[in-house]
Tab-separated table of N, CA, C and O in Angstrom:
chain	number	residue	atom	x	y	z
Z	1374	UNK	N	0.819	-1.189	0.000
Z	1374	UNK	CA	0.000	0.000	0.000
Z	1374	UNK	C	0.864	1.254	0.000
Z	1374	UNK	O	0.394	2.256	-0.539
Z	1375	UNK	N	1.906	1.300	0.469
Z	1375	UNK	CA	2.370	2.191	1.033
Z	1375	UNK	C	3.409	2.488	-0.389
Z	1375	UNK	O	3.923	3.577	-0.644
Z	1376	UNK	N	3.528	1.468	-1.054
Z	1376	UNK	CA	4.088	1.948	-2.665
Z	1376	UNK	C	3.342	2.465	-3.602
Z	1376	UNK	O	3.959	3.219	-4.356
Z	1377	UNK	N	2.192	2.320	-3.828
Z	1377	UNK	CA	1.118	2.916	-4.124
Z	1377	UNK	C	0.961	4.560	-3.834
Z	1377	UNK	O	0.769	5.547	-4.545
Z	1378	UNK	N	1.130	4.334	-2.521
Z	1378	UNK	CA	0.710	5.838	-2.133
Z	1378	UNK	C	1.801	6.710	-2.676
Z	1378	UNK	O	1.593	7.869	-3.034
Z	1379	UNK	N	3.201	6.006	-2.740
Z	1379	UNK	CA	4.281	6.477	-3.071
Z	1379	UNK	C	4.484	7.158	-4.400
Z	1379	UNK	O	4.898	8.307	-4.552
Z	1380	UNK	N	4.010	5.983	-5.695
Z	1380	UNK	CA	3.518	6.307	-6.948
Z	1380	UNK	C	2.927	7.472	-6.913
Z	1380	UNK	O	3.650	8.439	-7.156
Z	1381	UNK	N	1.706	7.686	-6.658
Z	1381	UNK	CA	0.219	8.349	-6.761
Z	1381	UNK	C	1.366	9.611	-6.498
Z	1381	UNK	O	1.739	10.241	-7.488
Z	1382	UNK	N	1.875	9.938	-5.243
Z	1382	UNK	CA	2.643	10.931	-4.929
Z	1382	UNK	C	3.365	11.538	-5.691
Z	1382	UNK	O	3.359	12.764	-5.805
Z	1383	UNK	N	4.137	10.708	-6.361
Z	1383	UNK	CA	5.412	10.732	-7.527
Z	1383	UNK	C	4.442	11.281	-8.940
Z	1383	UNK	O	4.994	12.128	-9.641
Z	1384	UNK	N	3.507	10.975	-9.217
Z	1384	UNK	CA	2.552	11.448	-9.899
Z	1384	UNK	C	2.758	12.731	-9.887
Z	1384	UNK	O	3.454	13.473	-10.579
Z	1385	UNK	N	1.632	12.987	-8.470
Z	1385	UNK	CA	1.553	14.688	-8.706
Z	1385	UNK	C	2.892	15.531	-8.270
Z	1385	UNK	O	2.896	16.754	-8.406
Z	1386	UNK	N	3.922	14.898	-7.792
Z	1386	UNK	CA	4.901	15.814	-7.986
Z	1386	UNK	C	5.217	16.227	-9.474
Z	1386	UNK	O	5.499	17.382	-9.794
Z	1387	UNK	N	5.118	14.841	-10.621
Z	1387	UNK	CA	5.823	15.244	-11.706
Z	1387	UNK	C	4.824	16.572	-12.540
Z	1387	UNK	O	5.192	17.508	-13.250
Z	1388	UNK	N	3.385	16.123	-12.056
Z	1388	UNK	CA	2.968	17.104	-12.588
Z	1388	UNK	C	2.806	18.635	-12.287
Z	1388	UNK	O	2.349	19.412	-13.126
Z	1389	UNK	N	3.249	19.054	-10.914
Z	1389	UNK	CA	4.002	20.286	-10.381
Z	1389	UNK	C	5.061	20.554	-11.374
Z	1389	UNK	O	4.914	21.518	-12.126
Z	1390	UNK	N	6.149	19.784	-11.464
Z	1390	UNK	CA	7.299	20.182	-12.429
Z	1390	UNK	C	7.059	20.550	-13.500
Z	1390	UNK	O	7.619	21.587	-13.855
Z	1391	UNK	N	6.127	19.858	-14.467
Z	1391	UNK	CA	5.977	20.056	-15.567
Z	1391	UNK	C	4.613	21.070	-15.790
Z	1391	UNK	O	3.924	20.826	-16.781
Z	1392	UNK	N	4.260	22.046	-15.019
Z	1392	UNK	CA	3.229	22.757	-15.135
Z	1392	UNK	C	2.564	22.631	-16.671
Z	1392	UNK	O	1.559	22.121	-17.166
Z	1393	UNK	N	3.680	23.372	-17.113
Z	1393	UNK	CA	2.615	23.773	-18.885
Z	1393	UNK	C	3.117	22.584	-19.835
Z	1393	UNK	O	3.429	22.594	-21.025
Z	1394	UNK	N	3.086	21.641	-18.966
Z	1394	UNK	CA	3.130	20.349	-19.876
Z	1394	UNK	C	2.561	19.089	-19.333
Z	1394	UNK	O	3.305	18.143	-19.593
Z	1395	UNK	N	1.454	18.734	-18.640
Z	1395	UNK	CA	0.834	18.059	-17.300
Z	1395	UNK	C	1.630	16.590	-18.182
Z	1395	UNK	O	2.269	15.713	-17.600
Z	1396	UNK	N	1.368	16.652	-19.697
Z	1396	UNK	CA	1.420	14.978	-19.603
Z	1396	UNK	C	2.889	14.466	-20.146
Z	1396	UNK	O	3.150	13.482	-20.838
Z	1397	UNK	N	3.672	15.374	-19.648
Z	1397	UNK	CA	5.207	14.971	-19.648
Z	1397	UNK	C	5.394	14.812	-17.974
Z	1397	UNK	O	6.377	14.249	-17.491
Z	1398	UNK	N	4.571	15.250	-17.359
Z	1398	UNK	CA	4.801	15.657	-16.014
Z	1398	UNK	C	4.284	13.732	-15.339
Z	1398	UNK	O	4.490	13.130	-14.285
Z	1399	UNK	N	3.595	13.401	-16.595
Z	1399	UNK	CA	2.877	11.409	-15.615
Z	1399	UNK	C	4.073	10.679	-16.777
Z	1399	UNK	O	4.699	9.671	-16.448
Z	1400	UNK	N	4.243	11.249	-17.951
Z	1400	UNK	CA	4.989	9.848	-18.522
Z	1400	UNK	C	6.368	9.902	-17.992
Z	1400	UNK	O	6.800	8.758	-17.851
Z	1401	UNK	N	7.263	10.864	-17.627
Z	1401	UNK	CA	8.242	10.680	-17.607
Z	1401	UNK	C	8.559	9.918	-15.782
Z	1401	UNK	O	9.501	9.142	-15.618
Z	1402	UNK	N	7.488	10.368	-14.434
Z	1402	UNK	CA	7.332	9.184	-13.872
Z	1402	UNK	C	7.224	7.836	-14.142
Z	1402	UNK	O	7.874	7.109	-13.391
Z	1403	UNK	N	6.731	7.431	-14.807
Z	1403	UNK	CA	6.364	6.394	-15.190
Z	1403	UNK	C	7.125	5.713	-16.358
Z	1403	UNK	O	6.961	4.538	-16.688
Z	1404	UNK	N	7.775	6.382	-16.806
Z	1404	UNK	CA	9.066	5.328	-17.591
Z	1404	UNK	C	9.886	5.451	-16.597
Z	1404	UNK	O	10.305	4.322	-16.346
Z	1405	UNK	N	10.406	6.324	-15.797
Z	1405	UNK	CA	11.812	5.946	-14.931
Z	1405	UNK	C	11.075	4.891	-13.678
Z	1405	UNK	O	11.872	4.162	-13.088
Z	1406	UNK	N	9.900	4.820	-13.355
Z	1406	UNK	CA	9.743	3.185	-12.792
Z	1406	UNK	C	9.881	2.246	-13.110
Z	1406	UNK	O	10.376	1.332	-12.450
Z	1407	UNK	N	9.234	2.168	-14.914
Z	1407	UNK	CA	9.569	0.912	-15.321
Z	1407	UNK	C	11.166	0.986	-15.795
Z	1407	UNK	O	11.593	-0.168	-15.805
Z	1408	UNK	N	11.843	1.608	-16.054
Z	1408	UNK	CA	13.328	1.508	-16.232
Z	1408	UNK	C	13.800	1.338	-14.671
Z	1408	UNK	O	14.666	0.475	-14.527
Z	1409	UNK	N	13.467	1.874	-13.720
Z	1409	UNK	CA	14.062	1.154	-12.521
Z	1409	UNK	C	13.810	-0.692	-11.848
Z	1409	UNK	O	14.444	-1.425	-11.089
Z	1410	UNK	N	12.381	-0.822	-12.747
Z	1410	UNK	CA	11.864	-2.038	-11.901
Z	1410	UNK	C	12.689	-3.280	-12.712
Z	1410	UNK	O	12.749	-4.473	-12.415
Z	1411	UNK	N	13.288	-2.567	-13.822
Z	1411	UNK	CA	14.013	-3.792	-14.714
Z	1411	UNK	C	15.412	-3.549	-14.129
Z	1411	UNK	O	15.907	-4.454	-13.458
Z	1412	UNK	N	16.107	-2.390	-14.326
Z	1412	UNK	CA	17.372	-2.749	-13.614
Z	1412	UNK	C	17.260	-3.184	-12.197
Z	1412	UNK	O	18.297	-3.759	-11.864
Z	1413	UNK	N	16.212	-3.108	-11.053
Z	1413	UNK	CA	16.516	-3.592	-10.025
Z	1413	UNK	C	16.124	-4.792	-10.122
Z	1413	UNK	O	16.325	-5.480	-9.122
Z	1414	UNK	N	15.543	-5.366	-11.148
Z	1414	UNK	CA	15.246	-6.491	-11.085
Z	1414	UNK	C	16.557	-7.144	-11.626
Z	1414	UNK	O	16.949	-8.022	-10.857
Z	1415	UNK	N	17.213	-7.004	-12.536
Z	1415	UNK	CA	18.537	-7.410	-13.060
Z	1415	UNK	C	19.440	-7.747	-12.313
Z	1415	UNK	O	20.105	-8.776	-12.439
Z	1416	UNK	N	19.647	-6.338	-10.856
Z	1416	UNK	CA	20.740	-6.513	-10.013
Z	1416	UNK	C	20.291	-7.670	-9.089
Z	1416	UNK	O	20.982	-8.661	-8.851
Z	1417	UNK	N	19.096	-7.437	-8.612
Z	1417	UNK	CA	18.481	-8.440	-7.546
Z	1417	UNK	C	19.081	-10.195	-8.224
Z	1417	UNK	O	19.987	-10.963	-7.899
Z	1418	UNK	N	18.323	-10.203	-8.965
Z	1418	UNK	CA	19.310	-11.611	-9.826
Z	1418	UNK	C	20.327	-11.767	-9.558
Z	1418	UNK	O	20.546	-12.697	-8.782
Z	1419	UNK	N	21.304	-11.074	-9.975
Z	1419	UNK	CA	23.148	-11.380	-9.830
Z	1419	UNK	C	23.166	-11.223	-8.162
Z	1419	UNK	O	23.942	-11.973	-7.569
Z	1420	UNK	N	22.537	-10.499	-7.545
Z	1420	UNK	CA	22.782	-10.450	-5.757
Z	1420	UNK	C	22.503	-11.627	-5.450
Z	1420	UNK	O	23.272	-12.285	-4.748
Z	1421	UNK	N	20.997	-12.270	-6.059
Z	1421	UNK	CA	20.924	-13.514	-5.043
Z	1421	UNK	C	21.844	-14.718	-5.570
Z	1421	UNK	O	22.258	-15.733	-5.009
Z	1422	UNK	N	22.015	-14.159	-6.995
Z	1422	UNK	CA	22.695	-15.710	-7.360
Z	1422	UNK	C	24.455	-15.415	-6.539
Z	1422	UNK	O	25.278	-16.328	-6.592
Z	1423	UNK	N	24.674	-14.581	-6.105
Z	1423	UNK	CA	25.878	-14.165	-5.899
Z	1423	UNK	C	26.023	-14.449	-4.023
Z	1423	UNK	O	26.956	-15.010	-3.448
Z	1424	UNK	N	24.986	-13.953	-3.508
Z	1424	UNK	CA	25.007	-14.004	-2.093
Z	1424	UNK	C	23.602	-14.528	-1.254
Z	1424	UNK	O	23.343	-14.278	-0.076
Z	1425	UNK	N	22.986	-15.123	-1.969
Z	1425	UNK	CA	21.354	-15.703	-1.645
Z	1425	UNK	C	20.955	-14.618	-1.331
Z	1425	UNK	O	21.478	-13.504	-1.346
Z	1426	UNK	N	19.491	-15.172	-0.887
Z	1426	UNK	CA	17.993	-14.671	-0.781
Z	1426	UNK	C	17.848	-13.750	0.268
Z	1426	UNK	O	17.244	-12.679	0.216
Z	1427	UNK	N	18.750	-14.492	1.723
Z	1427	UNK	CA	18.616	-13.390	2.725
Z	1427	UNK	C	19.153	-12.080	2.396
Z	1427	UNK	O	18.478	-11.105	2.066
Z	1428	UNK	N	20.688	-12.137	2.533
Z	1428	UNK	CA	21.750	-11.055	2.794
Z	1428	UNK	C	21.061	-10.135	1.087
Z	1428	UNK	O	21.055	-8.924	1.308
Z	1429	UNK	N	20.703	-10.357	0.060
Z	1429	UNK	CA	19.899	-9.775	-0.720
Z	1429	UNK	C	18.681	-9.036	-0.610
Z	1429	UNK	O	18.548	-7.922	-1.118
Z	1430	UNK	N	17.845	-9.585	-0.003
Z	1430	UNK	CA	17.027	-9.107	0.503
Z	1430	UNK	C	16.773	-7.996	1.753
Z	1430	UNK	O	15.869	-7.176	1.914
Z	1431	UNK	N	17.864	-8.294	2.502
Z	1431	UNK	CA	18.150	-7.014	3.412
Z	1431	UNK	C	18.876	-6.058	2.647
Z	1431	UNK	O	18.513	-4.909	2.899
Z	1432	UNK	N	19.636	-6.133	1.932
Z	1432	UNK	CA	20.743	-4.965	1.361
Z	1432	UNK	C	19.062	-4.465	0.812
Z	1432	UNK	O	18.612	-3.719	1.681
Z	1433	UNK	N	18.071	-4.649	-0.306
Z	1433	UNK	CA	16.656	-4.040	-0.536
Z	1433	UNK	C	16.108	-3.617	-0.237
Z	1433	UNK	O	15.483	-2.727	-0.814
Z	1434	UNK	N	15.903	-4.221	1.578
Z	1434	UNK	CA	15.265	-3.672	2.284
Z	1434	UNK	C	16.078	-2.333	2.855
Z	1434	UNK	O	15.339	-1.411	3.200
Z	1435	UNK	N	17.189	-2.166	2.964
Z	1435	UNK	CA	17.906	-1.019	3.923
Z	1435	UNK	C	17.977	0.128	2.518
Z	1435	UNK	O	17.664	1.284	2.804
Z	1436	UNK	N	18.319	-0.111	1.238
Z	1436	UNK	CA	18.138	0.643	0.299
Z	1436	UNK	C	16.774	1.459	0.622
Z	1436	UNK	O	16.716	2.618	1.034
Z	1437	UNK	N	15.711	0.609	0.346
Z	1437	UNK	CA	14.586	0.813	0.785
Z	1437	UNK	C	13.987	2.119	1.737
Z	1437	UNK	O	13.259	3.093	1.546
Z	1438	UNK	N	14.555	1.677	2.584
Z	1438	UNK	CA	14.565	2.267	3.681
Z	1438	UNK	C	15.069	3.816	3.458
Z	1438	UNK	O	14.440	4.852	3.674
Z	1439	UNK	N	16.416	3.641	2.952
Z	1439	UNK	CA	17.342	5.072	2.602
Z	1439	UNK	C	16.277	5.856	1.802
Z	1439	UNK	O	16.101	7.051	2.039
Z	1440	UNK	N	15.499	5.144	0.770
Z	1440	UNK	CA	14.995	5.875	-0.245
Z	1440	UNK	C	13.884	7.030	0.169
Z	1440	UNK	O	13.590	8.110	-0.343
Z	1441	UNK	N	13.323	6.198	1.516
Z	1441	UNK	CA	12.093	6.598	1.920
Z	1441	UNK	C	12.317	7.965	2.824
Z	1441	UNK	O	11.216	8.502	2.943
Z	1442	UNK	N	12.923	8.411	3.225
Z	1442	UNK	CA	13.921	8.792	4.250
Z	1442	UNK	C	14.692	9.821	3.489
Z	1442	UNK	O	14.776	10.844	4.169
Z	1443	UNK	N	15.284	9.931	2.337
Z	1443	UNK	CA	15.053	10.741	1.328
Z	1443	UNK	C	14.206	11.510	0.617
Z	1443	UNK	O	14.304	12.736	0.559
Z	1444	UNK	N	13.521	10.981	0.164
Z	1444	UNK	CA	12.335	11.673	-0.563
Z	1444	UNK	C	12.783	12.613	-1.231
Z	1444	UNK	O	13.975	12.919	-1.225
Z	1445	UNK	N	11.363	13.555	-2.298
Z	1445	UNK	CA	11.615	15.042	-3.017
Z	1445	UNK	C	11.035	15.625	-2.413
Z	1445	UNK	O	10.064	15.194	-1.790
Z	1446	UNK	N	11.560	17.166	-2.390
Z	1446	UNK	CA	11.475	18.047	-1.635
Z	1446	UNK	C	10.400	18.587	-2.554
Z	1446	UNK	O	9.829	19.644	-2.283
C-alpha cells in the first residue's frame, strides 16, 4: 500500500514540475519506474545468485529504507 501511495505521490509531484506540460509531467514518472523495476530487477538476480535470498534481501530492504527517508522536496 504504502508503494502505491508512493507512486500516486510521484505522480503529482511530476505534474508540479511540468506545469505547462501536465502529460510529460505522468509519462516521464512512469518510464523511470519501469526503467528502474528492470534494472533492479537485473541486479536483484546477480545479488541472489551471488550471495542468496537473505543477505539480498536485506541490502533491498535497507536501500529501501534510505529511499524513503530521502524523498523530493
Amino acid at each position: 500500500m504504502r508503494l502505491y501511495i508512493l507512486n500516486r505521490g510521484l505522480l503529482v509531484w511530476g505534474i508540479r514540475v511540468f506545469i505547462t506540460n501536465a502529460s510529460l509531467g505522468i509519462g516521464v514518472p512512469f518510464l523511470l519506474l519501469a526503467v528502474g523495476q528492470v534494472i533492479g530487477s537485473l541486479f536483484a538476480g546477480m545479488f541472489i545468485e551471488a550471495w542468496g535470498f537473505v543477505l539480498s534481501f536485506i541490502l533491498y530492504g535497507i536501500v529501501g529504507l534510505a529511499a524513503s527517508l530521502i524523498g523530493p522536496k
